[in-house]
Every structure is written in structure tokens, then in C-alpha cells.
Amino acid sequence: VRIDLNADVGESSGLDEAVMQAITSANVAAGVHAGNASELRRTIRLARDRGVAVGAHPGFADAAGFGRRDVHLAAADLEDLVLYQVAAVAGVAAAEGVRLRHVKPHGAMYNMAAKDAEMAAAIARAIHACDPSLIVYGLPRSELLDAARAMGLRTAAEGFADRGYQRDGTLVPRDREGALVVDARAVAERAVRIVKDHVVAAVDGFDVPLHVDTICIHGDTPGAGQLAVAVRSALEAAGITVAPVL
Amino acid sequence: VRIDLNADVGESSGLDEAVMQAITSANVAAGVHAGNASELRRTIRLARDRGVAVGAHPGFADAAGFGRRDVHLAAADLEDLVLYQVAAVAGVAAAEGVRLRHVKPHGAMYNMAAKDAEMAAAIARAIHACDPSLIVYGLPRSELLDAARAMGLRTAAEGFADRGYQRDGTLVPRDREGALVVDARAVAERAVRIVKDHVVAAVDGFDVPLHVDTICIHGDTPGAGQLAVAVRSALEAAGITVAPVL
Amino acid sequence: VRIDLNADVGESSGLDEAVMQAITSANVAAGVHAGNASELRRTIRLARDRGVAVGAHPGFADAAGFGRRDVHLAAADLEDLVLYQVAAVAGVAAAEGVRLRHVKPHGAMYNMAAKDAEMAAAIARAIHACDPSLIVYGLPRSELLDAARAMGLRTAAEGFADRGYQRDGTLVPRDREGALVVDARAVAERAVRIVKDHVVAAVDGFDVPLHVDTICIHGDTPGAGQLAVAVRSALEAAGITVAPVL
Amino acid sequence: VRIDLNADVGESSGLDEAVMQAITSANVAAGVHAGNASELRRTIRLARDRGVAVGAHPGFADAAGFGRRDVHLAAADLEDLVLYQVAAVAGVAAAEGVRLRHVKPHGAMYNMAAKDAEMAAAIARAIHACDPSLIVYGLPRSELLDAARAMGLRTAAEGFADRGYQRDGTLVPRDREGALVVDARAVAERAVRIVKDHVVAAVDGFDVPLHVDTICIHGDTPGAGQLAVAVRSALEAAGITVAPVL
């Protein structure tokens, strides 16, 4: 039994060093929705020195909205925007002796591409054009993962141990009660159940099936570092191998 | 006994409507470190319709770092940057029939101006040039409040019920354990103690004196709405008047 | 006989001081398509000290395209974007003791609003909400000026002495031969004819009628300062009063 | 006898297609001081289809100033900023089957790096880290070319046929008379003299020695396309081979 732990980094949270102690894959902001050239490079070096796999984390060109606001682009423009960001992160990583391993879209782009097949295909084309060996991260059963597989790209389905789930397997929206699980022990227990039993308890108490290759640790909330360490320790104590996606 | 509850809004958190149910003063992002023209105007209307006082929330021109990274500007450039943002928010508010009431700098600008007298004076000059009747929000005993008072501006000292304090009265840094108090009941109790007894329990258990005119509710964490309502209810149950700064 | 000479300034051309010696109205970039808070304020001071009327020059939020690329916004978003920029320039001007006099949209926004009635109305609403005494600059017979007049705003029709005209009264596109008149003497003579005779020679040699209240001097081409002085001198030598729009 | 003709493209001038008919090297804006991901990719395709060599044109992260304002960065930050931009352009070019050939810094970065050895070294390090086979464009006898050569990078010294020169071999500043040569025939004659005789006439009439590998055609002024064609025709008529730098 094996799982990858990933976190979004390079987003000026001030918590990257702490989070990087526990994760196995780092999604590095490409300097468009967050970060900048120097933070990008520094974060890549940090991941390299910690043995953490490096991925690109492209987002909409809406830094003032932290990439969380829906942006409606023509498919070709979305493709270009993702290609640009993946190319930049891959090139900076190469200058640091690191081969880019994966791509995980950010925020509104991630959510829109989960449901919109045209957007999903545009993103998959961009990633494929950059490097066909890249792994695409996304929600299980999302349009994004379908589009990636259709192009021959490898994929990783992602779950969230610190977010509430609804009975239909979707996340509780951020403005509803139960959106976040804050107790570190509870988060760790959920992570273990997700990996070992392939289920997560929904907000109404029912168990929901969840098959994932990687678990996301939110890196921008205070205490993210301790939370990541607690999750990793609990997983390892349960005999699970914590390592990058194969 | 009276206290103001304030929150940073217009920053694309998706939680503004929920938070605005409980606060009495809204610090509206000026479209530079976060937000944009439409979000700014919509947020001002929302505050107006809820009877919430409107303030400007200027930040560094570093949206990709969410205004959290230190930026070292010449004092005159900082003054111009703050004047621009306060002018924009004040003008949009005026078009909506609202008079701007206060200014609270954001993130790194807030923290730097607490300790740097030259920056504090530049910010105070900008606010005074825009409207000498504005109230300046800042940390108690900060350079910013000193500079504002020296120019004849009104001030409001700010406390945090959901942040950990150190024994010297400063906040626990965001990457340390105890940085955030997440239990809603604990936050509400801390708020009541701050207002009634002028003390807060530090992370080591000792009580620290804290005299404030306004308490900040963080508006960008999941559950912020419920937290704000819980804090306001507890304050009112304790016989405290929750209302804007006089 | 009377004419206003206007130029776009505050756009980092390095030529503002030279141009400001000859013009009577300055369209100051609002820090969105070009400029920033400090350049905005410095340019307003320069105009004030030279006795040049100050206007706002709002543009699309596309600095990397210098506001020259078409951006398709919902009408309400365009209105908010213009309101934000006019409010910012008006507020900074007020802090320098200057009352804003006019508004001229920039680049693609100017061209789109000349033909698109919905965009024109959105811009006019924004200007009116900010200050109903502002004068709106635009192309003669444009949708923008029609919309402004329909709201009771004053308007100024604008001509170009250094741009080629086609026989239908429209400008020669920038990528065609004859787009620019570069000889200072020729530009000055065209300006005098426009003001005195209300005609301009089109690229095919025919005279085209042109009734304008203000002539634009391009401020971002090398030699703009000398050109502006040459135009003003020729106008004054022809007995024309060069002064802001009434 | 051989010369390269280069132009800055991908900067939203609307003139790229026209200019691309005559040049042999295109400096493509990296989406930071100008352009964006889609314009970048489209411009690279246009160059590829025309047989024009593709280079990166990195600039300061100051789109609102069009990269023309001095920005003072720590050397490491400048290095990171250049690396990021060169990596992005190289990666997008690779996705289009094009190998990046050269790098020419933009505007204020170009001018500052001509005189500042520390900045020059930082830029050279970034280019070298990205790809040691890249050719660096800069002013003859500049710190930038010295730093590039010191690292083993190839260099190309650049001249300007449409800019006025002073007797000391430097360019006439943009706000002075004689800054620009606008007559196409005069520009073409100057180009031929620069290549054949290695001299250019300064504004005071004296001939100044000028040894260059490439001549810059300004791509953002109306009529740039015709000017480029005129220069190329004159060079070829004089028996000069117009081709990319070897």
C-alpha cells in the first residue's frame, strides 16, 4: 500500500519549509496566480534538497484573485497559458538539475477543468506538448484525468484528508459548515482510512468510496507543517509507504 | 463596554457574505494586492446594505505574493501607493453613497509599518492627504498609530481573538505551533476576555494585557462566517455593544 | 477660434516634461494599462505647475498589451473598471489641489467604445457616477460621445494632426502606409487647417470634413516635445487661441 | 559581408506580421514586460513559418511601465527573473519545434546591463544556466557582452539605423532632437554604411565608428514594416547577405 502526499508551494504562505518536511510531491506555483521567478526557483531548490518530487502548479492570470475566480478563456488561450507556465517551471527546474514530474492546475482552473471537457482537453494538450512523460493530478473521475489519459498521459487521482466530503463524493463548498477538518488527529485518521479502506466519512456520517493516488495537504493555513507531519506519521505507522506517484 | 469587529473583505475568499453578517467594519481590498474594480464595488454595496462601515485595505503591489512579502519602497513611493488605493476605494464608495470611514494596511505593509517609523509616517501622510477624518487601524503601541496620532488622525488599536499571542504581547508567527486558535468557542471566549478584562492568554498560559478598540476576524479561512457569528453572539451575551469605532 | 491640445501622459514615455510645455489638457494614465501610483501623482503635479488641465486616461487591465488589445468585458465590469480608475485619478488630483476636468479612454477601450453603444453607455455611467461635471473626450460622431451627451455629460470631439485619415473620415490603421505624418511642419499645417477650415487632407489627397474641440498630440514617439511646440506655435501664429475645452 | 536584422516582437504593436517579412531574428517578448502566453506562442509560430530565428526578449516585471523604467533588483533576483523568462520562451518554442537561438534584454534592463557589470553577470549566468549555446545581444563594448563572453557565451553587437548617435558613439536620448531618423531612405542608407564601412554619421555630422553583428529595426512605430523592407532591400542591393548571426 502506497500513497503520495502533495502540497501547493511557492505561494508566499511562509510555510513551505515546514510542509516540505512531510510531503513527497511539491506543486510549485508558476509565478502567474502566485509566486514569482525568485520564489519559484528557491522553492524548486528546497524540494530538490529535500528529495521531494517537483511539479508545476499553473493557474489563471488573476493574481489579485489568487487564481480562485472563474476565468472564461478560449480553449486555445487556456492551452497557451498552461503551456507557458509548465514550460517556465520545467526550464527553471532543469537549470537546477531537476526533471519536472507532474502538473496540477490551481484553484478555479482545477475545479473548472474537472467538469468542462473542452478545458480539460486544452490543458492536457498543453502538458503533452511540453513533455509527454508528465503526470497529471486531478479529481477522481474528472474530465481532466479523462482527457489526460485519452492523450496517453499518466494521471494521479487526488483526495483531501482535511476537507469535508458530501455524500455524492464532492467537496463541501468553502463557505459551508464542515468545509474544513481542522483537528490534526482527525485529519490523520481520515488519511489512513482513505488509503487503506478507500473510503472517507461524509459530513452526514455516511462512508463515501474514494480511490486516490495522492493526498493533498493544504499548505497555506497556519499549522500546515505540523498537520503534514501528523498525517505522514499516521500513514507510516499504519504500514503505508509514503512516496511519489509511480 | 463597546467593541468593533472588523474583517478583510474583497479578497476573493468567497466568504464575504457570511462574514459580513457579523462584523461592524469591513476593510475592502483596493484591487492592488487583491480584488479588482468589480469585486471592490460589489463588496462596498454589500457592506452598505448590511450597515457595515467601509474602510480601505491598501497593500503592496504584489498580488502574486498576496501582499504578504516585504517590499522595500522609498517613503514617497509608499505614500503615493497608499494615497492611490485609498483614493480609489473612497471614490468608488462615494459613487455608491458611502463615506469612507477607516484605513487598515494589509499584510506585510501592516507589519512593517508597525515597527518602521518612516513607513508609518508615509502611510499617515497619504491617509491625511486623502481625508483627515479617516480612522487608522493598527497594532496597539505601533509606529503606525503613533504616526497617525501625530498628524491628528483618529486611530483604532486592533486585537486578534483567533491568533496566538506571545508573552511579550506580539503574535505567534504563522509557521509556529499555536499560531491559530481554531475552536470557535475558544475564540469567542478570548474575544470576551479581551474586551471585558483587557487581557489575552498567551501560548505559555500567562495572561497578557491587551487594550484594543477593534477585533479582527480572519475572513479567508473556511468557516470564517460561523466563527464571526459565534464571536459576536458571545460578545453580545456578555453585555458588550458591538458597533463601529466612534 | 479656439482649440484644446491634449496628450496622453504618465505612460513612462520619458517625454512628459517636453510635451507638457505645449499642451493644454493632460490625459493621465490611471496606473492600470500604464503608469503607477507615483508616476500618476508626479504627472498630476507637473500638469498643475504648468497650468495644464488634468484628465483621467482609463484603459483595460492589460498592461502587458499596453491597453491596445481588445478585451471583451460584461458592461457592468467595464463600468466598474472605468469608475475605479477615474476615482483613483480624481482622488490623487484632489490631494494635490486639482479638480479633475475630463476623461479620455485609452487605446482599445477608446476604439471599441467609438462603435459599441453598450460599452459607450457603460463608460458614460461610470464617469457620471464619479462626477457629472466631467468632460468626455472621444471621436467625432462616436457612440461614446452620443452616450455621454445622453446622460447630460459635456463632450469634446477629438482630431489627430499627426495621423493619416481615410476618405470616410476614419484613421489609417497603424500597420498601413500613411498611418503617421512625421514631418513637424506638415503636422502643424494640418492642425491649423483642421481648426480654421474644419478639413483634413486624406491619404488619397481629398479633403475630409473634421469638426473637433481638441487635437491629440502623441506623447510617446521620439521628438513628441518638439512636435507639440511646433503645432502650438503654428496655431497661435494663425490667430487661434490654444486653451482647455470650455 | 553579412548582417542580421532583428526586431522586438510579441509586444502588441499590431505590426509583427509586416516587420517579420524583412527581419532575420525575432526577439519575442516573454510575457512579463509585454505580451502574454498566447501572443508569445503565436509570434513564435509566425517567426518559424517565415524562417526567422527566434530569441527571447526578457524585461523587468513592470508591464505598466513597458519595461522602460529602471528597476533595482538584487543580482540573484535579476538572474532568476531572466532565467524564468528565457525558460518560458524556450519551452514554448520547443513545443513548436523551434530551438531558441538568442536572448536580448529589453528596455531599461538592456540599458542598465550595458553599464552595470554586476547586472550583466547576473543576466549572463541566467542565460548560461538555461542553455550555454544561446547568443547574447547587446551594445558594442557593453558590460553585458563582456560578461557573456567571460562565461563562454556567444555574443552579437547591435547597432541602430533609425536612431541618432552622439559623437561618443552613444545613442541620442529619446527626448532630444535627432533621437529618431524617420525617413526610410535615410535609415536604409545608414544601415548600408554601418555594415559596409563600419561608421554612422552622428547628429553633429561627424562619422562615428560602429562595428556590429546585427541591426535593430524598431517594430512598434507606425510604418515599421515598410521601413524594415526598405532597409533589407538596400542592404541586399549593396551586395550584403542578410541572415541570422552565425
Coordinates of N, CA and C in Angstrom, one line a residue, chain A residues 10-15 18 31-36 39 42 62-66 68-69 163 174-180 182 220-224 226, chain B residues 10-15 18 31-36 39 42 62-66 68-69 163 174-180 182 220-224 226:
Chain A
G10 N 5.3 27.6 -3.0 CA 5.7 28.7 -3.8 C 4.7 29.8 -3.9
E11 N 3.7 29.8 -2.9 CA 2.6 30.7 -3.0 C 2.7 31.8 -1.8
S12 N 3.9 32.0 -1.3 CA 4.1 33.1 -0.3 C 3.4 32.8 1.0
S13 N 3.2 31.6 1.3 CA 2.5 31.3 2.6 C 3.4 31.4 3.8
G14 N 4.7 31.3 3.5 CA 5.7 31.3 4.6 C 5.8 30.0 5.3
L15 N 5.1 29.0 4.8 CA 5.0 27.7 5.4 C 5.7 26.6 4.6
A18 N 8.3 24.1 6.4 CA 7.7 23.2 7.3 C 6.9 22.1 6.6
G31 N 4.3 31.5 -10.9 CA 4.5 32.9 -11.0 C 3.4 33.7 -11.7
V32 N 2.3 33.0 -11.9 CA 1.2 33.7 -12.6 C 0.0 34.0 -11.6
H33 N -0.5 33.0 -11.0 CA -1.6 33.2 -10.0 C -0.9 33.6 -8.6
A34 N 0.3 33.1 -8.5 CA 1.0 33.4 -7.2 C 2.5 33.1 -7.4
G35 N 3.3 33.6 -6.5 CA 4.8 33.4 -6.6 C 5.4 34.4 -7.6
N36 N 6.7 34.2 -7.8 CA 7.4 35.0 -8.8 C 8.7 34.2 -9.1
E39 N 10.9 33.2 -6.1 CA 10.2 32.2 -5.1 C 10.1 30.9 -5.8
R42 N 13.7 29.3 -5.7 CA 14.0 28.9 -4.4 C 13.2 27.7 -3.9
D62 N -4.7 35.7 -12.7 CA -5.5 36.6 -11.9 C -4.9 36.5 -10.5
A63 N -3.7 37.1 -10.3 CA -3.1 37.1 -9.0 C -3.9 37.8 -8.0
A64 N -4.6 38.9 -8.4 CA -5.4 39.6 -7.4 C -6.5 38.8 -6.9
G65 N -6.9 37.8 -7.6 CA -8.0 36.9 -7.1 C -7.4 35.5 -6.6
F66 N -6.1 35.5 -6.5 CA -5.3 34.3 -6.1 C -5.7 33.1 -6.9
R68 N -8.5 32.1 -7.8 CA -9.7 31.4 -7.3 C -11.0 31.8 -8.0
R69 N -10.9 32.8 -8.8 CA -12.1 33.3 -9.6 C -12.2 32.6 -10.9
R163 N -10.5 18.2 4.1 CA -11.7 18.8 3.6 C -12.9 17.9 3.8
R174 N -16.4 25.8 0.3 CA -15.6 26.5 1.4 C -16.5 27.4 2.3
D175 N -17.6 27.8 1.9 CA -18.4 28.7 2.7 C -19.5 28.0 3.5
R176 N -19.4 26.7 3.5 CA -20.4 25.9 4.3 C -19.7 25.3 5.6
E177 N -20.6 25.0 6.6 CA -20.0 24.4 7.8 C -19.5 23.0 7.4
G178 N -18.4 22.6 8.0 CA -17.9 21.3 7.7 C -17.0 21.3 6.5
A179 N -16.6 22.4 6.0 CA -15.8 22.5 4.8 C -14.4 22.1 5.1
L180 N -13.9 22.3 6.4 CA -12.6 22.0 6.8 C -12.5 21.1 8.0
V182 N -10.2 20.5 11.0 CA -9.0 21.2 11.5 C -8.2 20.4 12.5
D220 N -1.3 26.4 3.0 CA -1.4 27.9 3.3 C -2.2 28.2 4.5
T221 N -2.5 27.2 5.4 CA -3.2 27.5 6.6 C -2.2 27.4 7.8
P222 N -2.3 28.3 8.8 CA -1.3 28.2 9.9 C -1.4 26.7 10.5
G223 N -0.2 26.2 10.8 CA -0.1 24.9 11.4 C 0.0 23.8 10.3
A224 N 0.1 24.2 9.0 CA 0.1 23.3 7.9 C 1.3 22.3 8.1
Q226 N 2.8 21.1 10.9 CA 2.5 20.1 11.9 C 1.5 19.1 11.4
Chain B
G10 N -13.3 41.5 0.2 CA -13.0 41.9 -1.2 C -11.7 41.2 -1.7
E11 N -11.3 40.1 -1.1 CA -10.1 39.4 -1.4 C -10.3 38.0 -2.0
S12 N -11.5 37.8 -2.7 CA -11.8 36.6 -3.4 C -11.8 35.4 -2.6
S13 N -12.2 35.5 -1.3 CA -12.2 34.3 -0.4 C -13.5 33.5 -0.6
G14 N -14.5 34.2 -1.2 CA -15.8 33.5 -1.3 C -16.6 33.5 0.0
L15 N -16.1 34.2 1.0 CA -16.8 34.1 2.3 C -17.3 35.4 2.8
A18 N -21.0 35.7 4.2 CA -21.1 35.1 5.5 C -20.5 35.9 6.6
G31 N -7.8 46.4 -4.7 CA -7.6 46.0 -6.1 C -6.1 45.9 -6.5
V32 N -5.2 46.1 -5.5 CA -3.8 46.1 -5.8 C -3.1 44.8 -5.3
H33 N -3.2 44.5 -4.0 CA -2.7 43.2 -3.5 C -3.7 42.1 -3.7
A34 N -5.0 42.5 -3.9 CA -6.1 41.5 -4.1 C -7.3 42.3 -4.6
G35 N -8.3 41.5 -5.1 CA -9.5 42.1 -5.6 C -9.4 42.7 -7.0
N36 N -10.4 43.3 -7.4 CA -10.4 44.2 -8.6 C -11.5 45.1 -8.6
E39 N -15.0 43.6 -7.9 CA -15.2 43.0 -6.6 C -15.2 44.1 -5.5
R42 N -18.7 45.7 -5.6 CA -19.7 44.8 -5.1 C -19.6 44.6 -3.6
D62 N 1.9 43.6 -5.1 CA 2.5 42.3 -5.2 C 1.3 41.3 -5.0
A63 N 0.4 41.3 -6.0 CA -0.7 40.4 -5.9 C -0.3 38.9 -5.9
A64 N 0.8 38.6 -6.7 CA 1.3 37.2 -6.7 C 1.8 36.7 -5.4
G65 N 2.1 37.7 -4.5 CA 2.5 37.3 -3.1 C 1.4 37.6 -2.1
F66 N 0.2 37.9 -2.6 CA -0.9 38.3 -1.8 C -0.6 39.4 -0.8
R68 N 1.8 39.7 1.1 CA 2.4 39.2 2.3 C 4.0 39.2 2.3
R69 N 4.6 39.6 1.2 CA 6.0 39.6 1.1 C 6.5 41.0 1.4
R163 N -5.8 34.4 17.0 CA -4.4 34.3 16.8 C -3.8 34.1 18.2
R174 N 3.1 32.8 12.0 CA 2.2 31.9 11.4 C 2.8 30.5 11.2
D175 N 4.1 30.3 11.2 CA 4.6 29.0 11.0 C 5.0 28.2 12.3
R176 N 4.5 28.8 13.4 CA 4.8 28.2 14.7 C 3.5 27.5 15.2
E177 N 3.7 26.5 16.1 CA 2.5 25.9 16.7 C 1.9 26.9 17.6
G178 N 0.5 26.9 17.6 CA -0.2 27.9 18.4 C -0.5 29.2 17.7
A179 N -0.1 29.2 16.5 CA -0.4 30.5 15.7 C -1.8 30.8 15.6
L180 N -2.6 29.7 15.5 CA -4.1 29.9 15.2 C -4.9 29.2 16.3
V182 N -8.4 27.6 16.6 CA -9.4 27.3 15.6 C -10.7 26.9 16.2
D220 N -10.7 34.8 5.6 CA -10.3 33.9 4.4 C -10.1 32.5 4.8
T221 N -10.5 32.1 6.0 CA -10.4 30.6 6.3 C -11.7 30.0 6.3
P222 N -11.8 28.8 5.8 CA -13.1 28.1 5.8 C -13.8 28.2 7.2
G223 N -15.1 28.4 7.2 CA -15.8 28.5 8.5 C -15.7 29.9 9.1
A224 N -15.1 30.9 8.4 CA -15.0 32.2 8.9 C -16.3 32.9 9.3
Q226 N -19.2 31.3 10.3 CA -19.7 30.8 11.6 C -18.9 31.4 12.8

